[in-house]
Amino acid sequence: MNYKKLLTPRTGTIKHNASFLRRFVAFIIDILILDLFITIPFTPVFAQLLSRVETTGFLALTYTNKELGAMIVLFLIVYTYFVLFEYLLGQTIGMMLLSIRVQSSNLWRHAVRNCYFIPAFPFVLFWVIEPLSILFMRRGILEQLSNTRTLYERKVLI
Amino acid sequence: MKKQALPWKTKILVSIAILLGLLFVGTVIAALFGNEIETGNVAVVQIIGPIMSTDPGGFVAVATSTNIVEQLEKARDDDSIIGVILEINSPGGSAVASDEIAQAVKGLNKTSVAWIREVGASGGYWIASATDHVVANRMSVTGSIGVISSYLSFEEFLDDWNVTHNRLVAGDNKDVGSPFQRLQRSERAFLEEKLDRVHEFFIAEIAENRNLSVEDVPSDGSFFLGIEAYNLGLVDELGGKEEAENHIWRVTNTTVETITYTEEQGFLETLLGAFREEEPMAQIKTELPFVPMLR
């Protein structure tokens, strides 16, 4: 007897550049996780800084050496979070929840694409340039420089 | 090279490992920042919140006399400390705890200044009066030289619900103030006599500390703004921390560098501290009907 092989639906994955909204929500989730777990030990260091912000405002603010040091350390920790997660797993926790993945396996590329965290000029300009670039071109300037892509993966029946 | 998608279990394990690793590193480094050695020759001892002998726990931070007396004794025994500033932001509290702190202040043998911030009333003022010099903001709430005690009475509630309270005592006054029975006239007189005695101690202390006669101490329980207290002789100077430091500088003729004494806390206390309300206003609103707030 000749049985024809059953053609059952198969699942495939469609990948395309993740939208701005999806990436933004994933970023917010990551920042919240960082705020909850990683920045707690540094709260006492910044307690006086926060009270000074209320009186002097941001523009006239001066920092003590301790606060500057703590900010640099915090930046390194946040930067390490994004680079490590993307390098080891291809995605941060926020990205996991939003089904986004970074297409790259080179550590240096991940380091470059996340360098907008550096709290110094000119990197702080990327806080404006990068979102605008993602919004209009679906790919950030740093992503293009590092030759990486942030993809949204969707399982479909084919 | 394409990275293979890892199974969810692996992702979760790796995520937890990275988060814990970063938290550990952050905690170690933050601890290094926090361990900076502070130096100074004038100790600032903070009395913030209701004053009690021991910490009852809960979500409102209290000023315990045990800890504050410890800090005052530390300042007393430290030869590098030339003066003490008591930073007071307290609506008062236990008479015993307030007296313990006031006695420790008197035993300092160093220049002491009370710096009253938003509130330094009742027990808080008792402590302030024990110092050599009292500084308050013109709008600080102070005074309230009186004693209060209250409790809820449930005897009518029990009657309404047909619940019987069986009273078994040896000694008629053993259960004076019990919430399950009506307060008799004689019992009320008994309790009020105790309050009057405590009140007399309070007035006598203020009179001695402030060099006033007992009759001149405003002892009807009224609270005063800083400017009013200044006019009544309860406060020596209107101002803030700078004025407190300047007084010590004038007396000792030495440049003042403050060092704030903090209470040593264990890990759990530090964690709970994040959830505790340090604002004394919660207590103030139950004890004082009017507090000038600019919000």
CSV table of C-alpha atoms in Angstrom, one decimal, chain B residues 12-146:
chain,number,residue,atom,x,y,z
B,12,ILE,CA,16.3,32.3,32.6
B,13,LEU,CA,19.4,30.8,34.3
B,14,VAL,CA,21.8,33.0,32.4
B,15,SER,CA,19.6,36.1,33.0
B,16,ILE,CA,19.5,35.4,36.8
B,17,ALA,CA,23.3,34.7,36.8
B,18,ILE,CA,24.1,38.0,35.1
B,19,LEU,CA,21.7,40.0,37.3
B,20,LEU,CA,23.0,38.5,40.5
B,21,GLY,CA,26.6,39.1,39.3
B,22,LEU,CA,25.9,42.7,38.5
B,23,LEU,CA,24.1,43.2,41.8
B,24,PHE,CA,26.9,41.7,43.7
B,25,VAL,CA,29.5,43.9,42.0
B,26,GLY,CA,27.3,46.9,42.4
B,27,THR,CA,26.8,46.2,46.1
B,28,VAL,CA,30.5,45.7,46.8
B,29,ILE,CA,31.4,48.9,45.0
B,30,ALA,CA,28.6,50.9,46.6
B,31,ALA,CA,29.8,49.7,50.0
B,32,LEU,CA,33.2,51.1,49.2
B,33,PHE,CA,31.7,54.5,48.4
B,34,GLY,CA,29.7,54.4,51.6
B,35,ASN,CA,32.7,53.6,53.8
B,36,GLU,CA,34.4,56.9,53.2
B,37,ILE,CA,35.8,58.0,56.5
B,38,GLU,CA,34.2,61.3,57.7
B,39,THR,CA,36.0,63.6,60.1
B,40,GLY,CA,34.9,66.5,62.1
B,41,ASN,CA,35.1,68.2,65.5
B,42,VAL,CA,31.4,68.8,66.0
B,43,ALA,CA,29.0,65.9,66.2
B,44,VAL,CA,25.6,66.2,64.8
B,45,VAL,CA,23.1,63.8,66.6
B,46,GLN,CA,19.8,63.5,64.8
B,47,ILE,CA,16.6,63.1,66.8
B,48,ILE,CA,14.0,62.5,64.1
B,49,GLY,CA,10.5,61.1,64.7
B,50,PRO,CA,8.6,60.2,67.8
B,51,ILE,CA,10.9,59.6,70.8
B,52,MET,CA,10.7,56.2,72.5
B,53,SER,CA,13.0,54.1,74.6
B,54,THR,CA,13.1,51.2,72.1
B,55,ASP,CA,12.0,50.7,68.6
B,56,PRO,CA,8.6,49.1,68.4
B,57,GLY,CA,9.1,48.1,64.8
B,58,GLY,CA,6.6,49.0,62.1
B,59,PHE,CA,6.8,51.4,59.3
B,60,VAL,CA,7.3,54.7,61.1
B,61,ALA,CA,10.9,55.4,62.1
B,62,VAL,CA,11.3,56.5,65.7
B,63,ALA,CA,14.1,58.1,67.7
B,64,THR,CA,15.1,55.7,70.3
B,65,SER,CA,16.7,57.0,73.5
B,66,THR,CA,19.0,53.9,73.6
B,67,ASN,CA,20.7,54.9,70.4
B,68,ILE,CA,20.7,58.6,71.0
B,69,VAL,CA,22.2,58.3,74.4
B,70,GLU,CA,24.9,55.9,72.9
B,71,GLN,CA,25.7,58.6,70.3
B,72,LEU,CA,25.9,61.3,73.0
B,73,GLU,CA,28.2,59.2,75.1
B,74,LYS,CA,30.4,58.5,72.1
B,75,ALA,CA,30.6,62.3,71.5
B,76,ARG,CA,31.3,62.9,75.2
B,77,ASP,CA,34.2,60.4,75.3
B,78,ASP,CA,35.7,61.5,72.0
B,79,ASP,CA,38.4,64.1,72.7
B,80,SER,CA,38.4,65.3,69.1
B,81,ILE,CA,34.8,66.4,69.5
B,82,ILE,CA,34.4,70.0,70.8
B,83,GLY,CA,30.7,70.4,70.6
B,84,VAL,CA,27.4,68.7,69.7
B,85,ILE,CA,24.5,69.8,67.6
B,86,LEU,CA,21.2,68.1,68.2
B,87,GLU,CA,19.2,68.2,65.0
B,88,ILE,CA,15.7,67.9,66.3
B,89,ASN,CA,12.7,67.1,64.1
B,90,SER,CA,10.3,65.4,66.6
B,91,PRO,CA,6.9,66.0,67.9
B,92,GLY,CA,7.9,64.4,71.3
B,93,GLY,CA,7.0,61.0,72.6
B,94,SER,CA,7.8,59.1,75.8
B,95,ALA,CA,8.5,61.2,78.9
B,96,VAL,CA,11.0,58.6,80.1
B,97,ALA,CA,12.9,58.5,76.8
B,98,SER,CA,12.9,62.3,76.6
B,99,ASP,CA,14.3,62.6,80.1
B,100,GLU,CA,17.0,59.9,79.4
B,101,ILE,CA,18.2,61.9,76.4
B,102,ALA,CA,18.0,65.3,78.2
B,103,GLN,CA,20.1,63.9,81.1
B,104,ALA,CA,22.7,62.6,78.6
B,105,VAL,CA,22.8,66.0,77.0
B,106,LYS,CA,23.5,67.6,80.4
B,107,GLY,CA,26.2,65.1,81.1
B,108,LEU,CA,28.1,66.0,77.9
B,109,ASN,CA,30.5,68.6,79.4
B,110,LYS,CA,30.8,70.1,75.9
B,111,THR,CA,29.1,72.9,74.1
B,112,SER,CA,25.7,71.7,72.9
B,113,VAL,CA,23.3,73.4,70.6
B,114,ALA,CA,19.7,72.3,69.7
B,115,TRP,CA,18.8,73.0,66.1
B,116,ILE,CA,15.0,72.7,65.8
B,117,ARG,CA,13.8,72.1,62.3
B,118,GLU,CA,10.1,71.7,61.5
B,119,VAL,CA,9.0,70.4,64.9
B,120,GLY,CA,10.7,70.3,68.3
B,121,ALA,CA,7.7,70.0,70.5
B,122,SER,CA,6.9,68.4,73.8
B,123,GLY,CA,9.6,65.8,74.5
B,124,GLY,CA,11.5,67.2,71.6
B,125,TYR,CA,11.6,70.6,73.3
B,126,TRP,CA,12.4,69.0,76.6
B,127,ILE,CA,15.6,67.7,75.0
B,128,ALA,CA,16.3,71.0,73.3
B,129,SER,CA,16.0,72.9,76.5
B,130,ALA,CA,18.8,70.8,78.1
B,131,THR,CA,21.3,72.2,75.6
B,132,ASP,CA,23.3,75.4,76.1
B,133,HIS,CA,21.8,77.2,73.1
B,134,VAL,CA,18.5,76.6,71.2
B,135,VAL,CA,18.2,77.6,67.6
B,136,ALA,CA,14.9,77.3,65.8
B,137,ASN,CA,13.5,78.5,62.5
B,138,ARG,CA,11.0,81.3,62.9
B,139,MET,CA,8.3,78.9,61.7
B,140,SER,CA,9.3,75.9,63.6
B,141,VAL,CA,6.7,74.3,65.8
B,142,THR,CA,7.9,74.1,69.4
B,143,GLY,CA,6.6,74.3,73.0
B,144,SER,CA,3.7,72.1,73.7
B,145,ILE,CA,4.8,71.7,77.3
B,146,GLY,CA,2.1,69.3,78.4
